[in-house]
């Protein structure tokens, strides 16, 4: 039986028994292996834009599962799927802007899936804002530790969502609603980054440094407000 990392496990936990799944940009194929072994899904499409990671997925999957049970597809994003071909698409371990690019290629196709589980590595705020403004509703959010990183997992469904204050595009509102156990640590890390910038820019007189100092000062203030709110939840 395969054991997943906390990040992949939390993604897997969002997939329910009987769902048809596509793992977009699967690379190692660990998530599909888990979903098959645990009998969560028997309809799994494994994709990647590049041949070599798709071959790695094939090799790994064959190492765990002797029968040919998965559908391997080479290609970009959701282009290799038909409308509504799966219930759940997973797009994990990619940059937020790349995810946005993949989803925006054909919005009506992207909205044809019941659920999309996203795990952006960066630009999460831009991605959340784009999602809300393009017909996706944020249904669930989770944090997962991976090495020194705290990863964000964002599950969306088609639907209307309300626009948010900018800070809640950065710190997902569902993380607050669900009192995610890693949330305090997640915000503290962001504050630490800004405080380091404050230290670096404090006595510098260039226009950029002064601008950056003010920006970081505001961010510390905003983040500390959210942190206080979280501590009262
Ligand atoms: C860092 S790996 C993530 C693997 C796995 N999804 C995970 O979360 O652990 C990113 C994978 O996405 C693939 N990829 C990048 N752009 C893609 C695209 N537009 N469509 C499909 N796959 C893509 C890369 O080739 C790579 O194998």
Coordinates of N, CA and C and ligand atoms in Angstrom, one line a residue:
X1 N 0.8 -1.2 0.0 CA 0.0 0.0 0.0 C 0.9 1.3 0.0
X2 N 0.5 2.2 -0.8 CA 1.3 3.4 -0.9 C 0.9 4.3 0.3
X3 N 1.9 5.1 0.8 CA 1.7 6.1 1.9 C 1.9 7.4 1.2
X4 N 0.9 8.3 1.4 CA 1.1 9.6 0.8 C 1.7 10.6 1.8
X5 N 2.3 11.7 1.2 CA 2.7 12.8 2.1 C 1.4 13.5 2.6
X6 N 1.6 14.3 3.6 CA 0.4 15.0 4.2 C -0.3 15.8 3.1
X7 N 0.4 16.5 2.2 CA -0.2 17.3 1.2 C -1.0 16.4 0.3
X8 N -0.5 15.3 -0.2 CA -1.2 14.5 -1.2 C -2.4 13.8 -0.5
X9 N -2.2 13.5 0.8 CA -3.2 12.8 1.6 C -4.4 13.7 1.7
X10 N -4.1 15.0 2.0 CA -5.3 16.0 2.1 C -6.0 16.2 0.8
X11 N -5.2 16.1 -0.3 CA -5.9 16.2 -1.6 C -6.8 14.9 -1.8
X12 N -6.2 13.8 -1.5 CA -6.9 12.5 -1.6 C -8.2 12.5 -0.8
X13 N -8.1 13.1 0.4 CA -9.3 13.1 1.3 C -10.5 13.9 0.8
X14 N -10.2 14.7 -0.2 CA -11.3 15.5 -0.8 C -11.9 14.8 -2.0
X15 N -11.5 13.5 -2.3 CA -12.1 12.8 -3.3 C -12.9 11.7 -2.7
X16 N -14.2 11.6 -3.2 CA -15.1 10.6 -2.5 C -15.3 9.4 -3.3
X17 N -15.7 8.3 -2.6 CA -15.8 7.0 -3.2 C -16.7 7.0 -4.5
X18 N -16.2 6.5 -5.5 CA -17.0 6.4 -6.8 C -16.8 7.5 -7.7
X19 N -16.0 8.5 -7.3 CA -15.8 9.7 -8.2 C -14.9 9.3 -9.4
X20 N -15.2 9.8 -10.6 CA -14.2 9.7 -11.7 C -13.2 10.8 -11.6
X21 N -12.0 10.5 -11.7 CA -10.9 11.5 -11.3 C -9.9 11.7 -12.5
X22 N -9.5 12.9 -12.7 CA -8.3 13.1 -13.6 C -7.2 13.8 -12.7
X23 N -6.0 13.3 -12.7 CA -4.9 13.9 -12.1 C -4.1 14.6 -13.1
X24 N -4.2 15.9 -13.2 CA -3.6 16.7 -14.2 C -2.2 17.1 -13.8
X25 N -1.2 16.7 -14.6 CA 0.2 17.0 -14.2 C 0.6 16.0 -13.0
X26 N 0.3 14.8 -13.3 CA 0.5 13.7 -12.2 C 1.9 13.5 -11.8
X27 N 2.8 13.5 -12.7 CA 4.2 13.3 -12.5 C 4.5 11.9 -11.9
X28 N 4.6 11.8 -10.6 CA 5.0 10.5 -10.0 C 3.8 9.5 -10.0
X29 N 2.6 10.0 -10.1 CA 1.4 9.1 -10.1 C 1.0 8.5 -8.7
X30 N 1.5 9.1 -7.6 CA 1.2 8.6 -6.3 C -0.3 8.7 -5.9
X31 N -0.9 9.8 -6.3 CA -2.3 10.1 -5.9 C -3.2 9.0 -6.7
X32 N -3.0 8.8 -8.0 CA -3.8 7.8 -8.6 C -3.6 6.4 -8.0
X33 N -2.3 6.1 -7.6 CA -2.1 4.7 -7.0 C -2.9 4.6 -5.7
X34 N -2.9 5.6 -4.9 CA -3.6 5.6 -3.6 C -5.1 5.5 -3.9
X35 N -5.7 6.3 -4.8 CA -7.1 6.2 -5.1 C -7.6 4.9 -5.6
X36 N -6.7 4.2 -6.3 CA -7.0 2.9 -6.8 C -6.9 1.8 -5.7
X37 N -5.8 1.9 -5.0 CA -5.6 0.9 -3.9 C -6.6 0.9 -2.8
X38 N -7.1 2.2 -2.5 CA -8.1 2.3 -1.5 C -9.5 2.1 -2.0
X39 N -9.6 1.8 -3.3 CA -10.9 1.6 -4.0 C -11.8 2.8 -3.9
X40 N -11.1 4.0 -3.9 CA -11.9 5.2 -3.9 C -12.4 5.5 -5.3
X41 N -11.6 5.2 -6.3 CA -12.0 5.4 -7.7 C -11.5 4.3 -8.6
X42 N -12.3 3.9 -9.5 CA -11.9 2.9 -10.5 C -11.9 3.5 -11.9
X43 N -12.0 4.8 -12.0 CA -12.0 5.5 -13.2 C -11.0 6.7 -13.1
X44 N -9.8 6.5 -13.4 CA -8.7 7.5 -13.2 C -8.0 7.8 -14.5
X45 N -7.9 9.1 -14.8 CA -7.2 9.5 -15.9 C -5.9 10.2 -15.4
X46 N -4.8 9.7 -15.9 CA -3.5 10.3 -15.4 C -2.8 11.1 -16.6
X47 N -2.5 12.3 -16.3 CA -2.0 13.1 -17.4 C -0.7 13.9 -17.1
X48 N 0.0 14.3 -18.1 CA 1.1 15.2 -17.9 C 1.3 15.9 -19.3
X49 N 1.9 17.0 -19.2 CA 2.2 17.8 -20.4 C 3.5 17.2 -21.1
X50 N 4.3 16.5 -20.3 CA 5.6 16.0 -20.8 C 5.6 14.5 -20.7
X51 N 6.3 13.9 -21.8 CA 6.4 12.5 -21.9 C 7.1 11.9 -20.6
X52 N 8.3 12.5 -20.2 CA 9.1 11.8 -19.2 C 8.3 11.7 -17.9
X53 N 7.7 12.7 -17.3 CA 6.9 12.5 -16.1 C 5.7 11.5 -16.3
X54 N 5.1 11.5 -17.5 CA 4.0 10.6 -17.7 C 4.5 9.1 -17.7
X55 N 5.8 9.0 -18.2 CA 6.4 7.6 -18.2 C 6.7 7.2 -16.8
X56 N 7.1 8.2 -15.9 CA 7.4 7.9 -14.5 C 6.1 7.5 -13.8
X57 N 5.1 8.2 -14.1 CA 3.8 7.8 -13.5 C 3.4 6.4 -13.9
X58 N 3.6 6.1 -15.2 CA 3.2 4.7 -15.7 C 4.0 3.7 -15.0
X59 N 5.3 3.9 -14.9 CA 6.3 3.0 -14.3 C 5.9 2.8 -12.8
X60 N 5.6 3.9 -12.1 CA 5.3 3.8 -10.6 C 4.0 3.0 -10.5
X61 N 3.0 3.4 -11.3 CA 1.7 2.8 -11.2 C 1.8 1.3 -11.5
X62 N 2.6 0.9 -12.5 CA 2.7 -0.5 -12.8 C 3.5 -1.3 -11.6
X63 N 4.3 -0.6 -10.9 CA 5.0 -1.2 -9.7 C 4.0 -1.5 -8.6
X64 N 2.9 -0.9 -8.6 CA 1.9 -1.1 -7.5 C 0.7 -2.0 -8.0
X65 N 0.3 -1.7 -9.2 CA -0.9 -2.3 -9.7 C -0.6 -3.1 -11.0
X66 N -0.9 -4.4 -11.0 CA -0.4 -5.3 -12.1 C -1.3 -5.1 -13.3
X67 N -2.6 -4.8 -13.2 CA -3.4 -4.7 -14.3 C -3.3 -3.3 -14.9
X68 N -3.7 -3.2 -16.2 CA -3.8 -1.9 -16.9 C -5.1 -1.2 -16.5
X69 N -5.1 -0.5 -15.4 CA -6.4 0.0 -15.0 C -6.6 1.5 -15.2
X70 N -5.5 2.2 -15.6 CA -5.6 3.7 -15.7 C -5.5 4.1 -17.1
X71 N -6.0 5.3 -17.4 CA -6.0 5.9 -18.7 C -5.0 7.0 -18.7
X72 N -3.9 6.8 -19.5 CA -2.8 7.8 -19.5 C -2.9 8.7 -20.7
X73 N -2.8 10.0 -20.4 CA -3.0 11.0 -21.5 C -1.9 12.0 -21.5
X74 N -1.3 12.2 -22.6 CA -0.2 13.2 -22.8 C -0.8 14.5 -23.3
X75 N -0.6 15.6 -22.6 CA -1.2 16.9 -23.1 C -1.3 17.9 -22.0
X76 N -1.7 19.1 -22.5 CA -1.7 20.2 -21.5 C -3.1 20.4 -20.8
X77 N -3.0 20.6 -19.5 CA -4.1 20.9 -18.7 C -5.4 20.1 -18.9
X78 N -6.5 20.8 -19.1 CA -7.8 20.1 -19.3 C -8.1 19.8 -20.7
X79 N -7.1 20.1 -21.6 CA -7.4 19.9 -23.1 C -7.6 18.5 -23.4
X80 N -7.0 17.6 -22.7 CA -7.1 16.1 -23.0 C -8.3 15.5 -22.4
X81 N -9.2 16.3 -21.8 CA -10.5 15.8 -21.3 C -11.6 16.3 -22.1
X82 N -12.7 15.5 -22.1 CA -14.0 16.0 -22.7 C -14.7 16.8 -21.6
X83 N -15.7 17.6 -22.0 CA -16.5 18.3 -21.0 C -17.1 17.2 -20.0
X84 N -17.1 17.5 -18.7 CA -17.7 16.6 -17.7 C -17.3 15.2 -17.8
X85 N -16.1 14.9 -18.3 CA -15.6 13.5 -18.4 C -15.3 12.9 -17.1
X86 N -14.9 13.8 -16.1 CA -14.7 13.3 -14.8 C -15.5 14.1 -13.8
X87 N -15.6 13.5 -12.6 CA -16.3 14.3 -11.5 C -15.3 15.3 -10.9
X88 N -14.1 14.8 -10.7 CA -13.1 15.6 -10.0 C -11.8 15.7 -10.8
X89 N -11.3 16.9 -11.0 CA -10.0 17.1 -11.6 C -9.1 17.6 -10.5
X90 N -7.9 17.1 -10.5 CA -6.9 17.6 -9.5 C -5.8 18.3 -10.3
X91 N -5.5 19.5 -9.9 CA -4.3 20.2 -10.5 C -3.5 20.7 -9.3
X92 N -2.4 19.9 -9.1 CA -1.6 20.1 -7.8 C -0.2 20.3 -8.1
X93 N 0.5 21.0 -7.3 CA 2.0 21.2 -7.3 C 2.4 22.1 -8.5
X94 N 1.5 23.0 -8.9 CA 1.9 23.9 -10.0 C 1.7 25.3 -9.5
X95 N 2.3 26.3 -10.2 CA 2.2 27.7 -9.8 C 0.8 28.2 -10.0
X96 N 0.4 29.1 -9.2 CA -1.0 29.6 -9.3 C -1.3 30.2 -10.6
X97 N -0.4 30.9 -11.3 CA -0.6 31.5 -12.6 C -0.8 30.5 -13.7
X98 N 0.0 29.4 -13.5 CA -0.2 28.3 -14.5 C -1.5 27.6 -14.3
X99 N -2.0 27.5 -13.1 CA -3.3 26.9 -12.8 C -4.4 27.8 -13.5
X100 N -4.2 29.1 -13.3 CA -5.2 30.0 -13.8 C -5.2 29.9 -15.3
X101 N -4.0 29.8 -15.9 CA -3.9 29.6 -17.4 C -4.6 28.4 -17.9
X102 N -4.4 27.3 -17.1 CA -5.1 26.0 -17.5 C -6.6 26.1 -17.4
X103 N -7.1 26.7 -16.3 CA -8.5 26.8 -16.2 C -9.2 27.8 -17.2
X104 N -8.4 28.8 -17.5 CA -9.0 29.9 -18.4 C -9.0 29.5 -19.9
X105 N -8.3 28.4 -20.2 CA -8.2 28.0 -21.7 C -9.6 27.8 -22.2
X106 N -10.4 27.1 -21.4 CA -11.8 26.9 -21.9 C -12.7 26.8 -20.6
X107 N -13.2 28.0 -20.2 CA -13.9 28.2 -19.0 C -15.1 27.3 -18.9
X108 N -15.8 27.2 -20.0 CA -17.0 26.4 -19.9 C -16.7 24.9 -19.6
X109 N -15.6 24.4 -20.2 CA -15.1 23.1 -19.9 C -14.7 23.0 -18.4
X110 N -13.9 24.0 -18.0 CA -13.5 23.9 -16.5 C -14.7 23.9 -15.6
X111 N -15.7 24.6 -16.0 CA -16.9 24.6 -15.1 C -17.8 23.4 -15.3
X112 N -17.4 22.5 -16.2 CA -18.3 21.3 -16.5 C -18.0 20.2 -15.4
X113 N -16.9 20.3 -14.7 CA -16.5 19.3 -13.7 C -17.2 19.6 -12.4
X114 N -17.6 18.6 -11.7 CA -18.3 18.9 -10.4 C -17.4 19.6 -9.4
X115 N -16.1 19.2 -9.5 CA -15.2 19.7 -8.4 C -13.8 19.7 -9.0
X116 N -13.1 20.8 -8.7 CA -11.6 20.8 -9.0 C -10.8 21.1 -7.8
X117 N -9.9 20.2 -7.5 CA -9.0 20.4 -6.3 C -7.7 21.0 -6.8
X118 N -7.4 22.2 -6.3 CA -6.2 22.9 -6.7 C -5.2 23.0 -5.6
X119 N -3.9 22.8 -6.0 CA -2.9 23.0 -4.9 C -1.8 23.9 -5.5
X120 N -2.0 25.2 -5.5 CA -1.1 26.1 -6.1 C 0.2 26.3 -5.2
X121 N 1.3 26.3 -5.8 CA 2.6 26.5 -5.1 C 2.9 28.0 -4.7
X122 N 2.3 28.9 -5.5 CA 2.5 30.3 -5.3 C 1.3 31.1 -5.9
X123 N 1.3 32.4 -5.7 CA 0.3 33.3 -6.3 C -1.1 32.8 -5.9
X124 N -1.3 32.3 -4.7 CA -2.6 31.8 -4.3 C -3.6 32.9 -4.2
X125 N -3.2 34.1 -3.8 CA -4.1 35.2 -3.7 C -4.7 35.6 -5.1
X126 N -3.8 35.7 -6.1 CA -4.3 36.0 -7.4 C -5.2 34.9 -8.0
X127 N -4.9 33.7 -7.7 CA -5.7 32.6 -8.1 C -7.1 32.6 -7.5
X128 N -7.1 32.8 -6.1 CA -8.4 32.9 -5.5 C -9.3 34.0 -6.1
X129 N -8.7 35.1 -6.3 CA -9.5 36.3 -6.8 C -10.0 35.9 -8.2
X130 N -9.2 35.3 -9.0 CA -9.6 35.0 -10.4 C -10.7 33.9 -10.3
X131 N -10.6 33.0 -9.5 CA -11.6 31.9 -9.3 C -13.0 32.5 -9.0
X132 N -13.0 33.4 -8.0 CA -14.2 34.0 -7.6 C -14.8 34.9 -8.7
X133 N -14.0 35.5 -9.5 CA -14.4 36.4 -10.5 C -14.8 35.6 -11.8
X134 N -14.6 34.3 -11.9 CA -14.8 33.6 -13.1 C -15.7 32.4 -12.9
X135 N -16.6 32.5 -12.0 CA -17.7 31.5 -11.9 C -17.4 30.2 -11.0
X136 N -16.3 30.3 -10.2 CA -16.0 29.2 -9.3 C -16.3 29.6 -7.9
X137 N -16.8 28.6 -7.1 CA -17.1 28.9 -5.7 C -16.1 28.1 -4.9
X138 N -15.5 28.8 -3.9 CA -14.5 28.1 -3.1 C -15.3 27.3 -2.0
X139 N -15.2 25.9 -2.2 CA -16.0 25.1 -1.3 C -15.3 24.6 -0.1
X140 N -14.0 24.5 -0.2 CA -13.2 23.9 0.9 C -11.8 24.4 0.8
X141 N -11.1 24.6 1.9 CA -9.7 25.0 1.9 C -9.0 24.3 3.0
X142 N -7.8 23.8 2.8 CA -7.0 23.1 3.8 C -5.6 23.5 3.7
X143 N -4.9 23.3 4.8 CA -3.4 23.6 4.8 C -2.8 22.2 5.1
X144 N -1.6 22.0 4.5 CA -0.8 20.8 4.8 C 0.7 21.1 4.8
X145 N 1.3 20.5 5.8 CA 2.7 20.7 5.9 C 3.5 19.9 5.0
X146 N 4.5 20.4 4.3 CA 5.4 19.6 3.5 C 6.8 20.2 3.6
X147 N 7.7 19.5 4.3 CA 9.0 20.1 4.6 C 8.8 21.4 5.3
X148 N 9.5 22.4 4.8 CA 9.4 23.7 5.5 C 8.2 24.6 5.0
X149 N 7.5 24.0 4.1 CA 6.3 24.7 3.5 C 5.0 24.4 4.1
X150 N 4.1 25.4 4.2 CA 2.7 25.0 4.5 C 2.0 25.2 3.1
X151 N 1.4 24.1 2.6 CA 0.8 24.2 1.3 C -0.7 24.4 1.4
X152 N -1.2 25.1 0.4 CA -2.7 25.4 0.4 C -3.4 24.6 -0.6
X153 N -4.5 24.0 -0.2 CA -5.3 23.2 -1.0 C -6.7 23.8 -1.1
X154 N -7.1 24.2 -2.4 CA -8.3 24.9 -2.6 C -9.2 24.1 -3.5
X155 N -10.4 23.8 -2.9 CA -11.4 23.0 -3.7 C -12.5 23.9 -4.2
X156 N -12.7 23.9 -5.5 CA -13.7 24.7 -6.1 C -14.8 23.9 -6.8
X157 N -16.0 24.5 -6.8 CA -17.1 23.9 -7.6 C -17.7 25.0 -8.4
X158 N -18.5 24.7 -9.5 CA -19.1 25.8 -10.2 C -20.1 26.5 -9.4
X159 N -20.1 27.8 -9.5 CA -21.1 28.6 -8.7 C -20.6 30.0 -8.4
X160 N -21.5 30.8 -7.8 CA -21.2 32.2 -7.6 C -20.6 32.3 -6.2
X161 N -19.6 33.0 -6.0 CA -19.0 33.3 -4.7 C -19.0 34.8 -4.5
X162 N -19.0 35.2 -3.2 CA -19.0 36.7 -3.0 C -17.5 37.1 -3.1
X163 N -17.4 38.4 -3.6 CA -16.0 39.0 -3.6 C -15.6 39.3 -2.2
X164 N -14.3 39.2 -2.0 CA -13.7 39.3 -0.6 C -12.8 40.5 -0.5
X165 N -12.5 40.9 0.8 CA -11.4 41.9 1.0 C -10.1 41.2 0.6
X166 N -9.2 42.0 0.0 CA -8.0 41.4 -0.5 C -7.3 40.4 0.4
X167 N -7.2 40.7 1.7 CA -6.5 39.9 2.7 C -7.0 38.4 2.7
X168 N -8.4 38.3 2.4 CA -9.0 36.9 2.4 C -8.8 36.2 1.1
X169 N -8.2 36.9 0.1 CA -7.7 36.1 -1.1 C -6.4 35.5 -0.7
X170 N -5.7 36.1 0.2 CA -4.4 35.5 0.6 C -4.5 34.5 1.7
X171 N -5.4 34.8 2.7 CA -5.7 33.8 3.8 C -7.1 33.4 3.6
X172 N -7.3 32.2 3.0 CA -8.6 31.8 2.5 C -9.6 31.8 3.7
X173 N -10.8 32.3 3.4 CA -11.8 32.5 4.4 C -12.3 31.1 5.0
X174 N -12.2 30.1 4.2 CA -12.6 28.7 4.7 C -11.6 28.2 5.7
X175 N -10.4 28.7 5.6 CA -9.4 28.2 6.6 C -9.8 28.8 8.0
X176 N -10.4 30.0 8.0 CA -10.8 30.6 9.2 C -12.1 29.9 9.7
X177 N -13.0 29.7 8.7 CA -14.3 29.1 9.1 C -14.1 27.7 9.7
X178 N -13.1 27.0 9.1 CA -12.9 25.6 9.6 C -11.8 25.5 10.6
X179 N -11.4 26.6 11.1 CA -10.3 26.7 12.1 C -9.2 25.7 11.8
X180 N -8.6 25.9 10.6 CA -7.5 24.9 10.2 C -6.4 24.9 11.2
X181 N -6.0 23.7 11.7 CA -5.0 23.6 12.7 C -3.7 24.3 12.4
X182 N -3.4 24.5 11.1 CA -2.1 25.1 10.7 C -2.2 26.6 10.5
X183 N -3.4 27.1 10.7 CA -3.6 28.5 10.2 C -2.8 29.5 11.0
X184 N -2.7 29.3 12.3 CA -1.9 30.3 13.1 C -0.4 30.3 12.6
X185 N 0.1 29.1 12.5 CA 1.5 29.0 12.0 C 1.6 29.6 10.6
X186 N 0.7 29.4 9.8 CA 0.7 29.9 8.4 C 0.7 31.5 8.4
X187 N -0.1 32.1 9.3 CA -0.1 33.6 9.3 C 1.2 34.1 9.9
X188 N 1.7 33.4 11.0 CA 2.9 33.8 11.7 C 4.1 33.8 10.7
X189 N 4.1 32.8 9.8 CA 5.2 32.7 8.8 C 5.2 33.9 7.9
X190 N 4.0 34.3 7.5 CA 3.8 35.5 6.6 C 4.3 36.8 7.3
X191 N 3.9 36.9 8.6 CA 4.4 38.0 9.4 C 5.9 38.1 9.5
X192 N 6.5 36.9 9.7 CA 7.9 36.8 9.9 C 8.6 37.3 8.6
X193 N 8.1 36.9 7.4 CA 8.7 37.3 6.1 C 8.6 38.9 6.0
X194 N 7.4 39.4 6.4 CA 7.3 40.9 6.3 C 8.2 41.6 7.3
X195 N 8.4 41.0 8.5 CA 9.2 41.7 9.5 C 10.7 41.7 9.0
X196 N 11.1 40.6 8.3 CA 12.4 40.6 7.8 C 12.6 41.7 6.7
X197 N 11.6 41.9 5.9 CA 11.7 42.9 4.9 C 11.8 44.3 5.6
X198 N 11.0 44.5 6.7 CA 11.0 45.7 7.4 C 12.5 46.0 8.0
X199 N 13.1 44.9 8.5 CA 14.5 45.1 9.0 C 15.4 45.5 7.9
X200 N 15.2 44.8 6.7 CA 16.2 45.1 5.6 C 16.0 46.5 5.0
X201 N 14.8 47.1 5.1 CA 14.5 48.3 4.4 C 14.5 49.5 5.3
X202 N 14.5 49.2 6.6 CA 14.3 50.3 7.6 C 15.1 51.6 7.4
X203 N 16.4 51.4 7.3 CA 17.2 52.6 7.2 C 17.7 53.0 5.8
X204 N 17.0 52.4 4.8 CA 17.3 52.7 3.4 C 16.5 53.9 2.9
X205 N 17.2 54.7 2.1 CA 16.5 55.9 1.7 C 16.0 55.9 0.2
X206 N 16.3 54.8 -0.5 CA 15.8 54.8 -1.9 C 14.3 54.8 -2.0
X207 N 13.8 55.3 -3.1 CA 12.3 55.4 -3.2 C 11.7 54.0 -3.1
X208 N 12.3 53.0 -3.7 CA 11.8 51.6 -3.7 C 11.7 51.1 -2.3
X209 N 12.9 51.3 -1.5 CA 13.0 50.8 -0.2 C 11.9 51.4 0.7
X210 N 11.7 52.7 0.6 CA 10.7 53.4 1.4 C 9.3 52.9 1.1
X211 N 9.1 52.7 -0.2 CA 7.8 52.1 -0.6 C 7.5 50.7 0.0
X212 N 8.6 49.9 -0.2 CA 8.5 48.6 0.3 C 8.3 48.5 1.9
X213 N 9.0 49.4 2.6 CA 8.9 49.5 4.0 C 7.4 49.8 4.4
X214 N 6.8 50.8 3.8 CA 5.4 51.1 4.1 C 4.5 50.0 3.8
X215 N 4.7 49.3 2.6 CA 3.9 48.2 2.2 C 4.0 47.1 3.2
X216 N 5.2 46.8 3.7 CA 5.3 45.7 4.6 C 4.7 46.0 6.0
X217 N 4.9 47.3 6.3 CA 4.3 47.8 7.6 C 2.8 47.6 7.6
X218 N 2.2 47.9 6.5 CA 0.7 47.8 6.4 C 0.3 46.3 6.4
X219 N 1.2 45.5 5.8 CA 0.9 44.1 5.7 C 1.0 43.4 7.1
X220 N 2.0 43.8 7.9 CA 2.1 43.3 9.2 C 0.9 43.6 10.0
X221 N 0.4 44.9 9.9 CA -0.7 45.3 10.6 C -2.0 44.5 10.3
X222 N -2.2 44.3 9.0 CA -3.3 43.5 8.5 C -3.3 42.1 8.9
X223 N -2.1 41.5 8.8 CA -1.9 40.1 9.1 C -2.1 39.9 10.6
X224 N -1.6 40.8 11.4 CA -1.7 40.7 12.9 C -3.2 40.8 13.3
X225 N -4.0 41.6 12.5 CA -5.4 41.7 12.8 C -6.1 40.4 12.6
X226 N -5.7 39.7 11.4 CA -6.3 38.4 11.1 C -5.9 37.4 12.2
X227 N -4.6 37.5 12.6 CA -4.1 36.6 13.6 C -4.9 36.7 14.9
X228 N -5.1 37.9 15.3 CA -5.9 38.1 16.6 C -7.3 37.6 16.4
X229 N -7.9 37.8 15.3 CA -9.2 37.2 15.0 C -9.2 35.7 15.1
X230 N -8.1 35.1 14.5 CA -8.0 33.6 14.5 C -7.9 33.1 16.0
X231 N -7.1 33.9 16.8 CA -6.9 33.4 18.2 C -8.2 33.5 19.0
X232 N -9.2 34.3 18.5 CA -10.4 34.4 19.3 C -11.5 33.4 18.8
X233 N -11.1 32.6 17.7 CA -12.1 31.7 17.1 C -12.5 30.6 18.0
Ligands
LIG1 C1 5.8 19.5 -9.5 S1 4.9 18.4 -10.4 C2 3.5 18.0 -9.4 C3 3.2 16.6 -9.4 C4 1.9 16.2 -8.6 N1 0.7 16.8 -9.2 C5 2.0 16.7 -7.2 O1 1.3 17.6 -6.8 O2 2.9 16.1 -6.4 C6 4.2 19.3 -11.7 C7 3.9 18.4 -13.0 O3 3.0 19.2 -13.8 C8 3.3 19.0 -15.1 N2 2.7 20.1 -15.9 C9 3.2 21.4 -16.0 N3 2.4 22.1 -16.8 C10 1.4 21.3 -17.2 C11 0.2 21.5 -18.0 N4 -0.1 22.6 -18.5 N5 -0.6 20.4 -18.1 C12 -0.3 19.2 -17.6 N6 0.8 19.0 -16.8 C13 1.6 20.0 -16.6 C14 4.8 18.9 -15.1 O4 5.3 18.3 -16.3 C15 5.1 18.1 -13.8 O5 5.2 16.8 -14.0

